[in-house]
Amino acid sequence: ILSIEGRYGTLQAYVTPRVQPKTCQVRQYQIKPLSLHQRTHCLDRDRPMNTLTLKGQFSFAEVHSWIVFCLPEVPEKTPVGESVSFYFQNTFLDTQLECTYRKGEGYFKSDNISTISILKDVLSKEATKRKINLNISCDINEASVTHTLKLIHPKLEYQLMLAKKVELIDALKELQAHEGNMDFLIPEYRSILEEADQLLKEHKKQPTSLERLYGMITDLFIDKFKFKGTNVKTKVPLLLEILGSYDQNTLLAFFDTAT
């Protein structure tokens, strides 16, 4: 089961052993809005950062409870002192998040605009539930979008290459069986046959990685323009078409000229 950031709730599992007598246990797991983040102790300060600022009539304990709701590895007990800072890293993309907050104000910085978008939406909902008015402002750094796409690039390129190699395996095996050896194949194809078992094993282990990366790029595209007040959902099919014949420069150009 893979979690997708921005989608959250309770995962409920019914666990039944194979032995007799039959029993059943119910397990519940909270899937947090920023479930792919983990605590870290250092940040790269040279990255282009987007900033979300919250101000309002909320207590230190209230804003802390919102962060506990949003992110893993945050202690439920309100920290001692007047303010606190937590640092996080996205385990899939390696993007960063810094959370600093106190009574009446909170500052959230990330090099991933989608992280800021999720936080903005979830914190607004949590405050609304408690009938707390928030003054929300966002300072968006356009360079962060290109930066995030460049972080995604090697992962996407690897998954596309893996998928391409796996597609060729059956045809290459058929050729090998027909010819009786691999001598006639170019080195690239010989390498695919030699590594076939490993390639299939790796592809089976992460079958949805490519779709997951496409989803993150699509969210990034929508979020970039959402902060500009533009709805670009009608252009998502064109984005997916570009991803289908992926070229990094073409994708970057599309993000710059989509409106």
GROMACS .gro file of C-alpha atoms in nm, residues 24-167:
model
  144
   24CYS     CA    1  -0.986  -1.123   1.446
   25GLN     CA    2  -0.810  -0.806   1.549
   26VAL     CA    3  -0.890  -0.462   1.413
   27ARG     CA    4  -0.592  -0.234   1.355
   28GLN     CA    5  -0.622   0.134   1.272
   29TYR     CA    6  -0.345   0.346   1.122
   30GLN     CA    7  -0.362   0.721   1.073
   31ILE     CA    8  -0.244   0.825   0.726
   32LYS     CA    9  -0.127   1.185   0.760
   33PRO     CA   10  -0.156   1.453   0.489
   34LEU     CA   11   0.224   1.473   0.458
   35SER     CA   12   0.281   1.103   0.520
   36LEU     CA   13   0.602   1.076   0.315
   37HIS     CA   14   0.789   1.321   0.539
   38GLN     CA   15   1.027   1.224   0.817
   39ARG     CA   16   1.206   1.432   1.078
   40THR     CA   17   1.557   1.551   1.004
   41HIS     CA   18   1.802   1.775   1.188
   42CYS     CA   19   1.957   1.974   0.907
   43LEU     CA   20   1.834   2.161   0.600
   44ASP     CA   21   1.998   2.285   0.282
   45ARG     CA   22   1.956   2.662   0.317
   46ASP     CA   23   2.057   2.727  -0.044
   47ARG     CA   24   1.741   2.579  -0.195
   48PRO     CA   25   1.467   2.804  -0.343
   49MET     CA   26   1.197   2.807  -0.075
   50ASN     CA   27   0.825   2.885  -0.075
   51THR     CA   28   0.681   3.031   0.246
   52LEU     CA   29   0.337   2.989   0.401
   53THR     CA   30   0.254   3.232   0.683
   54LEU     CA   31  -0.035   3.183   0.925
   55LYS     CA   32  -0.162   3.441   1.170
   56GLY     CA   33  -0.469   3.428   1.388
   57GLN     CA   34  -0.622   3.389   1.732
   58PHE     CA   35  -0.491   3.039   1.802
   59SER     CA   36  -0.293   2.906   2.097
   60PHE     CA   37   0.047   2.736   2.084
   61ALA     CA   38  -0.126   2.407   2.175
   62GLU     CA   39  -0.380   2.447   1.892
   63VAL     CA   40  -0.126   2.511   1.618
   64HIS     CA   41   0.088   2.225   1.751
   65SER     CA   42  -0.210   1.988   1.732
   66TRP     CA   43  -0.253   2.084   1.365
   67ILE     CA   44   0.111   1.995   1.294
   68VAL     CA   45   0.069   1.662   1.476
   69PHE     CA   46  -0.231   1.597   1.251
   70CYS     CA   47  -0.036   1.685   0.933
   71LEU     CA   48   0.303   1.525   0.988
   72PRO     CA   49   0.454   1.205   1.128
   73GLU     CA   50   0.715   1.185   1.405
   74VAL     CA   51   0.587   1.492   1.591
   75PRO     CA   52   0.531   1.440   1.966
   76GLU     CA   53   0.167   1.488   2.065
   77LYS     CA   54   0.257   1.682   2.377
   78THR     CA   55   0.291   2.057   2.323
   79PRO     CA   56   0.661   2.153   2.346
   80VAL     CA   57   0.794   2.350   2.641
   81GLY     CA   58   0.866   2.716   2.564
   82GLU     CA   59   0.705   2.985   2.353
   83SER     CA   60   0.793   2.852   2.006
   84VAL     CA   61   0.932   2.547   1.828
   85SER     CA   62   1.088   2.450   1.495
   86PHE     CA   63   1.071   2.111   1.326
   87TYR     CA   64   1.254   2.005   1.010
   88PHE     CA   65   1.140   1.737   0.767
   89GLN     CA   66   1.255   1.564   0.450
   90ASN     CA   67   1.034   1.397   0.190
   91THR     CA   68   1.155   1.036   0.180
   92PHE     CA   69   1.059   0.994  -0.187
   93LEU     CA   70   1.164   1.324  -0.345
   94ASP     CA   71   1.419   1.455  -0.090
   95THR     CA   72   1.244   1.793  -0.074
   96GLN     CA   73   1.245   1.978   0.259
   97LEU     CA   74   1.002   2.138   0.500
   98GLU     CA   75   1.067   2.372   0.792
   99CYS     CA   76   0.789   2.441   1.044
  100THR     CA   77   0.828   2.722   1.298
  101TYR     CA   78   0.532   2.829   1.507
  102ARG     CA   79   0.414   2.989   1.829
  103LYS     CA   80   0.094   3.132   1.971
  104GLY     CA   81  -0.081   3.333   1.700
  105GLU     CA   82   0.161   3.269   1.414
  106GLY     CA   83   0.325   2.998   1.209
  107TYR     CA   84   0.583   2.995   0.930
  108PHE     CA   85   0.628   2.701   0.693
  109LYS     CA   86   0.899   2.683   0.428
  110SER     CA   87   0.947   2.419   0.159
  111ASP     CA   88   1.124   2.384  -0.174
  112ASN     CA   89   0.820   2.184  -0.295
  113ILE     CA   90   0.521   2.402  -0.381
  114SER     CA   91   0.286   2.100  -0.347
  115THR     CA   92   0.389   2.058   0.018
  116ILE     CA   93   0.292   2.421   0.082
  117SER     CA   94  -0.038   2.371  -0.103
  118ILE     CA   95  -0.129   2.066   0.108
  119LEU     CA   96  -0.038   2.244   0.432
  120LYS     CA   97  -0.241   2.549   0.334
  121ASP     CA   98  -0.552   2.341   0.259
  122VAL     CA   99  -0.530   2.116   0.567
  123LEU     CA  100  -0.445   2.392   0.817
  124SER     CA  101  -0.733   2.602   0.681
  125LYS     CA  102  -0.975   2.310   0.730
  126GLU     CA  103  -0.850   2.239   1.083
  127ALA     CA  104  -0.886   2.605   1.182
  128THR     CA  105  -1.235   2.622   1.029
  129LYS     CA  106  -1.342   2.318   1.236
  130ARG     CA  107  -1.250   2.516   1.548
  131LYS     CA  108  -1.408   2.836   1.412
  132ILE     CA  109  -1.072   3.013   1.412
  133ASN     CA  110  -1.016   3.281   1.148
  134LEU     CA  111  -0.675   3.260   0.983
  135ASN     CA  112  -0.484   3.523   0.792
  136ILE     CA  113  -0.295   3.316   0.535
  137SER     CA  114  -0.030   3.447   0.298
  138CYS     CA  115   0.202   3.263   0.059
  139ASP     CA  116   0.531   3.377  -0.087
  140ILE     CA  117   0.594   3.155  -0.389
  141ASN     CA  118   0.942   3.116  -0.538
  142GLU     CA  119   0.905   3.031  -0.908
  143ALA     CA  120   1.254   2.876  -0.913
  144SER     CA  121   1.137   2.608  -0.670
  145VAL     CA  122   0.922   2.442  -0.939
  146THR     CA  123   1.216   2.389  -1.174
  147HIS     CA  124   1.423   2.278  -0.874
  148THR     CA  125   1.164   2.011  -0.779
  149LEU     CA  126   1.133   1.890  -1.139
  150LYS     CA  127   1.510   1.848  -1.148
  151LEU     CA  128   1.494   1.641  -0.828
  152ILE     CA  129   1.229   1.422  -0.991
  153HIS     CA  130   1.421   1.389  -1.321
  154PRO     CA  131   1.670   1.110  -1.232
  155LYS     CA  132   1.398   0.903  -1.064
  156LEU     CA  133   1.164   0.944  -1.361
  157GLU     CA  134   1.437   0.872  -1.615
  158TYR     CA  135   1.536   0.556  -1.427
  159GLN     CA  136   1.177   0.427  -1.406
  160LEU     CA  137   1.114   0.498  -1.776
  161MET     CA  138   1.432   0.313  -1.870
  162LEU     CA  139   1.340   0.022  -1.643
  163ALA     CA  140   0.993  -0.003  -1.799
  164LYS     CA  141   1.142   0.011  -2.150
  165LYS     CA  142   1.389  -0.269  -2.073
  166VAL     CA  143   1.120  -0.490  -1.918
  167GLU     CA  144   0.904  -0.445  -2.230
   0.00000   0.00000   0.00000
